[in-house]
Amino acid sequence: MRVLFLNGPNLNLLGQREPDVYGKTTLSDIEARVRGRANSLAATVDFRQSNHEGELVSWIHDARGKFDAIVINAAAYTHTSVALRDAIAGVGVPTIEIHISNVHAREEFRHHSVIAAVCRGQITGFGPFSYLLALEAAVNINGGREQG
Ligand code: DQA
């Protein structure tokens, strides 16, 4: 099981950025936790971050045939990027949308996700643990069906 974790704009600032909203855990801390859990699930993980929409689009394209699932925290692009939505729909790699904060409990403009309809599901509001929940969900995706 190969899982590609993609992180969008400003997530490189986790730990310093609005700690009252996003906490003090850095993206490297999250990556280490994900890798630890992936080891025990016999999953391999690639973990990336970009502030550039086009780079995220290209990484989604490249995932076809190389990864069994994508976990994406598209950050602000969640709410705006038709390009990311079309890339996810186009490659057909099962994709899980995640957020650290509960986007539905925040400003109105965060309530709508452009990518949600082309993702298998959404995990939002569990802090850094959203990443671990998504890993569990990803390893349970098999041929379009969930395993028991
Ligand atoms: C976020 C929520 C988004 O609305 C925001 O733009 C982010 C982070 C989250 O993980 O809570 O940058 O995706």
XYZ file of N, CA and C and ligand atoms in Angstrom:
457
model
N 0.843 -1.198 0.000
C 0.000 0.000 0.000
C 0.880 1.250 0.000
N 0.729 2.058 -1.056
C 1.559 3.262 -1.179
C 0.633 4.485 -1.092
N 0.923 5.340 -0.163
C 0.047 6.496 0.071
C 0.834 7.792 -0.126
N 0.281 8.656 -0.972
C 0.892 9.961 -1.225
C 0.170 11.025 -0.395
N 0.914 11.675 0.500
C 0.361 12.773 1.300
C 0.766 14.094 0.658
N -0.235 14.897 0.294
C 0.030 16.206 -0.301
C -0.483 17.316 0.620
N 0.358 18.313 0.785
C 0.023 19.456 1.641
C 0.135 20.741 0.848
N -0.897 21.567 0.934
C -0.954 22.787 0.148
C -0.361 23.992 0.844
N -0.721 25.186 0.367
C -0.055 26.417 0.763
C -0.154 26.741 2.250
N 0.940 27.247 2.759
C 1.085 27.745 4.136
C 1.216 26.636 5.179
N 1.078 25.395 4.761
C 1.200 24.306 5.751
C 2.653 24.096 6.165
N 3.596 24.647 5.394
C 4.995 24.654 5.840
C 5.170 25.521 7.088
N 4.192 26.376 7.377
C 4.288 27.265 8.542
C 3.635 26.676 9.791
N 3.145 25.446 9.693
C 2.496 24.844 10.866
C 3.449 24.872 12.061
N 2.883 25.171 13.223
C 3.717 25.281 14.417
C 3.910 26.742 14.787
N 4.037 27.600 13.743
C 4.182 29.044 13.990
C 2.906 29.770 13.586
N 2.202 29.207 12.607
C 1.073 29.872 11.975
C -0.190 29.730 12.821
N -0.820 30.844 13.216
C -2.092 30.836 13.943
C -2.203 29.618 14.876
N -1.328 29.527 15.889
C -1.325 28.319 16.729
C -2.640 28.076 17.470
N -3.419 29.151 17.660
C -4.726 28.971 18.313
C -5.679 28.179 17.420
N -5.464 28.231 16.115
C -6.309 27.485 15.171
C -5.679 26.135 14.828
N -4.370 26.142 14.555
C -3.727 24.951 13.982
C -2.812 24.211 14.964
N -2.638 24.765 16.188
C -1.795 24.095 17.167
C -0.312 24.370 16.951
N 0.509 23.689 17.744
C 1.953 23.968 17.727
C 2.763 22.870 17.055
N 2.074 21.861 16.566
C 2.771 20.750 15.915
C 3.230 21.176 14.529
N 4.471 20.885 14.190
C 4.985 21.257 12.861
C 4.631 20.171 11.845
N 4.793 20.526 10.568
C 4.513 19.550 9.513
C 5.505 18.378 9.589
N 6.749 18.664 9.993
C 7.727 17.559 10.155
C 7.306 16.619 11.275
N 6.774 17.189 12.362
C 6.275 16.328 13.461
C 5.161 15.424 12.941
N 4.244 16.021 12.161
C 3.128 15.239 11.612
C 3.663 14.142 10.702
N 4.617 14.501 9.848
C 5.195 13.506 8.931
C 5.800 12.345 9.724
N 6.512 12.661 10.809
C 7.138 11.596 11.615
C 6.076 10.674 12.207
N 4.984 11.262 12.678
C 3.894 10.433 13.245
C 3.276 9.544 12.176
N 3.070 10.119 10.991
C 2.479 9.354 9.885
C 3.415 8.200 9.507
N 4.713 8.480 9.424
C 5.675 7.430 9.042
C 5.708 6.313 10.082
N 5.624 6.689 11.354
C 5.624 5.684 12.422
C 4.426 4.753 12.303
N 3.276 5.353 12.092
C 2.048 4.552 11.972
C 2.053 3.735 10.674
N 2.586 4.318 9.605
C 2.647 3.612 8.311
C 3.503 2.353 8.446
N 4.592 2.447 9.195
C 5.453 1.273 9.409
C 4.664 0.126 9.997
N 3.859 0.430 11.017
C 3.126 -0.663 11.655
C 1.980 -1.170 10.786
N 1.585 -0.396 9.785
C 0.521 -0.845 8.869
C 1.113 -1.419 7.579
N 2.452 -1.508 7.519
C 3.138 -1.996 6.317
C 2.776 -1.168 5.078
N 2.597 0.116 5.286
C 2.315 1.034 4.169
C 3.566 1.878 3.906
N 3.763 2.273 2.650
C 4.848 3.216 2.364
C 4.224 4.587 2.081
N 4.956 5.597 2.498
C 4.390 6.944 2.474
C 5.353 7.899 1.780
N 4.794 8.744 0.940
C 5.541 9.874 0.401
C 4.822 11.115 0.917
N 5.568 12.076 1.447
C 4.963 13.208 2.149
C 5.526 14.497 1.556
N 4.663 15.314 0.951
C 5.135 16.509 0.234
C 4.306 17.746 0.593
N 4.938 18.904 0.415
C 4.224 20.174 0.618
C 4.620 21.142 -0.475
N 3.643 21.900 -0.976
C 3.950 22.947 -1.952
C 3.020 24.133 -1.760
N 3.575 25.310 -2.019
C 2.758 26.526 -2.004
C 2.218 26.859 -3.393
N 2.487 25.964 -4.369
C 2.150 26.241 -5.769
C 1.096 25.268 -6.284
N 0.000 25.832 -6.737
C -1.133 25.025 -7.218
C -0.700 24.073 -8.334
N 0.061 24.574 -9.306
C 0.454 23.758 -10.452
C 1.330 22.573 -10.041
N 2.169 22.776 -9.040
C 3.022 21.676 -8.569
C 2.164 20.573 -7.943
N 1.153 20.984 -7.183
C 0.235 19.997 -6.586
C -0.509 19.237 -7.688
N -0.948 19.965 -8.723
C -1.631 19.330 -9.857
C -0.707 18.289 -10.500
N 0.547 18.654 -10.724
C 1.499 17.723 -11.367
C 1.752 16.502 -10.484
N 1.841 16.694 -9.197
C 2.055 15.554 -8.289
C 0.856 14.605 -8.331
N -0.342 15.169 -8.441
C -1.542 14.307 -8.546
C -1.475 13.514 -9.853
N -1.106 14.161 -10.950
C -0.982 13.453 -12.233
C 0.019 12.303 -12.115
N 1.163 12.580 -11.485
C 2.239 11.576 -11.393
C 1.869 10.412 -10.481
N 0.835 10.590 -9.674
C 0.472 9.535 -8.709
C -0.157 8.321 -9.378
N -0.686 8.508 -10.582
C -1.369 7.403 -11.258
C -0.381 6.255 -11.509
N -0.714 5.070 -11.012
C 0.153 3.902 -11.193
C 1.268 3.788 -10.176
N 1.501 4.857 -9.418
C 2.592 4.824 -8.424
C 2.069 4.760 -6.996
N 0.850 5.250 -6.791
C 0.271 5.258 -5.440
C -1.124 4.643 -5.468
N -1.482 4.007 -4.351
C -2.800 3.379 -4.232
C -3.839 4.361 -3.690
N -3.363 5.395 -3.035
C -4.282 6.407 -2.488
C -3.524 7.718 -2.299
N -4.282 8.800 -2.358
C -3.748 10.134 -2.061
C -4.495 10.679 -0.853
N -3.750 11.266 0.078
C -4.357 12.038 1.166
C -3.956 13.483 0.918
N -4.930 14.369 0.845
C -4.589 15.760 0.522
C -5.182 16.742 1.520
N -4.301 17.567 2.091
C -4.734 18.778 2.777
C -4.427 19.905 1.803
N -5.426 20.272 1.030
C -5.224 21.279 -0.020
C -5.208 22.695 0.543
N -5.380 22.824 1.859
C -5.348 24.124 2.535
C -6.300 25.101 1.814
N -5.847 26.320 1.556
C -6.760 27.318 0.977
C -7.258 26.921 -0.413
N -6.466 26.114 -1.140
C -6.911 25.683 -2.476
C -8.144 24.778 -2.410
N -8.412 24.216 -1.247
C -9.633 23.430 -1.052
C -10.863 24.204 -1.508
N -10.834 25.497 -1.221
C -12.028 26.322 -1.398
C -12.069 27.017 -2.763
N -10.998 26.882 -3.527
C -10.911 27.673 -4.768
C -10.507 26.891 -6.021
N -9.830 25.743 -5.849
C -9.094 25.207 -6.995
C -9.865 24.178 -7.812
N -10.432 24.644 -8.913
C -11.048 23.732 -9.876
C -9.952 22.882 -10.532
N -8.743 23.425 -10.645
C -7.629 22.662 -11.234
C -7.303 21.423 -10.388
N -7.287 21.568 -9.077
C -7.037 20.396 -8.212
C -8.193 19.415 -8.305
N -9.400 19.949 -8.320
C -10.588 19.087 -8.440
C -10.513 18.247 -9.722
N -10.179 18.903 -10.830
C -10.136 18.207 -12.108
C -8.984 17.197 -12.153
N -7.867 17.520 -11.504
C -6.732 16.585 -11.458
C -7.123 15.328 -10.678
N -7.771 15.509 -9.543
C -8.194 14.359 -8.718
C -9.181 13.499 -9.507
N -10.147 14.148 -10.140
C -11.137 13.405 -10.933
C -10.469 12.717 -12.117
N -9.475 13.356 -12.703
C -8.848 12.867 -13.919
C -7.971 11.645 -13.722
N -7.256 11.561 -12.597
C -6.315 10.438 -12.435
C -6.984 9.205 -11.856
N -8.084 9.383 -11.151
C -8.810 8.230 -10.631
C -8.119 7.504 -9.486
N -7.120 8.116 -8.857
C -6.515 7.518 -7.657
C -7.406 7.909 -6.467
N -7.863 6.918 -5.669
C -8.749 7.274 -4.553
C -8.095 8.323 -3.650
N -8.842 9.376 -3.373
C -8.275 10.531 -2.659
C -9.117 10.869 -1.431
N -8.418 11.166 -0.350
C -9.084 11.516 0.908
C -8.723 12.961 1.243
N -9.740 13.773 1.472
C -9.538 15.187 1.811
C -9.410 15.322 3.325
N -8.410 16.061 3.759
C -8.284 16.262 5.213
C -8.034 17.728 5.556
N -8.386 18.049 6.804
C -8.084 19.365 7.373
C -7.749 19.207 8.852
N -6.887 20.073 9.305
C -6.515 20.086 10.724
C -7.659 20.692 11.541
N -8.115 21.857 11.102
C -9.223 22.529 11.784
C -10.553 22.005 11.238
N -11.617 22.279 11.978
C -12.956 21.925 11.474
C -13.436 23.061 10.580
N -13.284 22.877 9.273
C -13.589 23.961 8.329
C -15.061 24.379 8.399
N -15.921 23.473 8.813
C -17.356 23.784 8.871
C -17.718 24.655 10.072
N -16.811 24.746 11.024
C -17.060 25.561 12.215
C -16.371 26.921 12.108
N -15.815 27.211 10.937
C -15.054 28.451 10.755
C -15.797 29.410 9.812
N -15.043 30.309 9.185
C -15.679 31.308 8.325
C -16.478 30.617 7.213
N -17.512 31.316 6.770
C -18.403 30.788 5.729
C -17.633 30.334 4.472
N -16.619 31.094 4.079
C -15.923 30.754 2.830
C -15.173 29.436 2.918
N -14.972 28.931 4.157
C -14.298 27.635 4.306
C -15.285 26.466 4.311
N -16.579 26.765 4.303
C -17.566 25.680 4.403
C -17.667 24.884 3.110
N -17.320 25.529 1.988
C -17.435 24.814 0.719
C -16.068 24.301 0.268
N -16.021 23.019 -0.062
C -14.824 22.413 -0.634
C -15.081 22.102 -2.104
N -14.233 22.650 -2.953
C -14.345 22.394 -4.388
C -13.965 20.945 -4.711
N -13.124 20.343 -3.870
C -12.612 18.992 -4.167
C -13.431 17.876 -3.519
N -14.310 18.209 -2.574
C -14.990 17.166 -1.783
C -15.727 16.144 -2.643
N -16.397 16.620 -3.695
C -17.243 15.726 -4.493
C -16.442 14.687 -5.276
N -15.139 14.945 -5.481
C -14.325 13.977 -6.221
C -13.407 13.181 -5.282
N -13.565 13.405 -3.976
C -12.796 12.634 -2.983
C -13.659 11.514 -2.419
N -13.001 10.485 -1.885
C -13.741 9.380 -1.282
C -14.412 9.818 0.004
N -13.805 10.735 0.713
C -14.383 11.232 1.956
C -13.546 12.372 2.490
N -14.055 12.957 3.572
C -13.411 14.133 4.153
C -13.214 13.911 5.650
N -12.026 14.229 6.141
C -11.734 14.159 7.581
C -11.315 15.565 7.995
N -12.049 16.152 8.916
C -11.782 17.553 9.240
C -11.968 17.815 10.735
N -10.999 18.503 11.318
C -11.192 18.983 12.681
C -10.507 18.210 13.784
N -9.679 17.245 13.443
C -9.048 16.431 14.490
C -7.599 16.817 14.743
N -7.218 18.032 14.348
C -5.834 18.459 14.536
C -4.904 17.551 13.735
N -3.659 17.384 14.187
C -2.715 16.526 13.462
C -3.212 15.084 13.330
N -4.111 14.684 14.232
C -4.648 13.317 14.184
C -5.464 13.077 12.909
N -5.930 14.144 12.254
C -6.627 13.983 10.959
C -5.756 13.199 9.983
N -4.432 13.428 10.044
C -3.520 12.733 9.118
C -3.492 11.232 9.399
N -3.508 10.871 10.687
C -3.455 9.442 11.046
C -4.782 8.761 10.719
N -5.877 9.458 10.941
C -7.190 8.903 10.555
C -7.241 8.673 9.049
N -6.672 9.608 8.294
C -6.675 9.468 6.832
C -5.805 8.294 6.392
N -4.700 8.074 7.088
C -3.850 6.921 6.755
C -4.621 5.624 6.970
N -5.332 5.554 8.089
C -6.162 4.363 8.362
C -7.196 4.174 7.246
N -7.835 5.274 6.849
C -8.846 5.198 5.777
C -8.190 4.755 4.474
N -7.013 5.290 4.189
C -6.334 4.977 2.924
C -5.979 3.496 2.839
N -5.468 2.921 3.923
C -5.054 1.516 3.847
C -6.266 0.586 3.793
N -7.433 1.124 4.073
C -8.651 0.316 3.983
C -9.397 0.486 2.670
N -8.831 1.285 1.767
C -9.436 1.423 0.444
C -8.873 0.312 -0.429
N -9.765 -0.460 -1.011
C -9.294 -1.562 -1.859
C -10.250 -1.743 -3.027
N -9.789 -1.393 -4.193
C -10.612 -1.595 -5.378
C -11.958 -0.910 -5.301
N -11.982 0.225 -4.663
C -13.221 0.977 -4.575
C -14.134 0.540 -3.455
N -13.720 -0.498 -2.701
C -14.538 -0.954 -1.586
C -13.750 -0.819 -0.294
N -14.443 -0.623 0.794
C -13.786 -0.593 2.098
C -13.670 -2.025 2.603
N -12.525 -2.329 3.185
C -12.368 -3.652 3.804
C -12.837 -3.579 5.243
N -13.339 -4.710 5.747
C -13.839 -4.734 7.114
C -12.731 -4.677 8.131
C -6.868 23.892 6.475
C -8.186 24.696 6.443
C -8.201 25.676 5.288
O -9.414 26.412 5.279
C -7.055 26.654 5.412
O -7.010 27.518 4.301
C -5.733 25.998 5.640
C -5.658 24.811 6.484
C -6.778 22.966 7.701
O -5.959 22.039 7.655
O -7.466 23.182 8.691
O -4.716 26.494 5.194
O -6.837 23.063 5.311
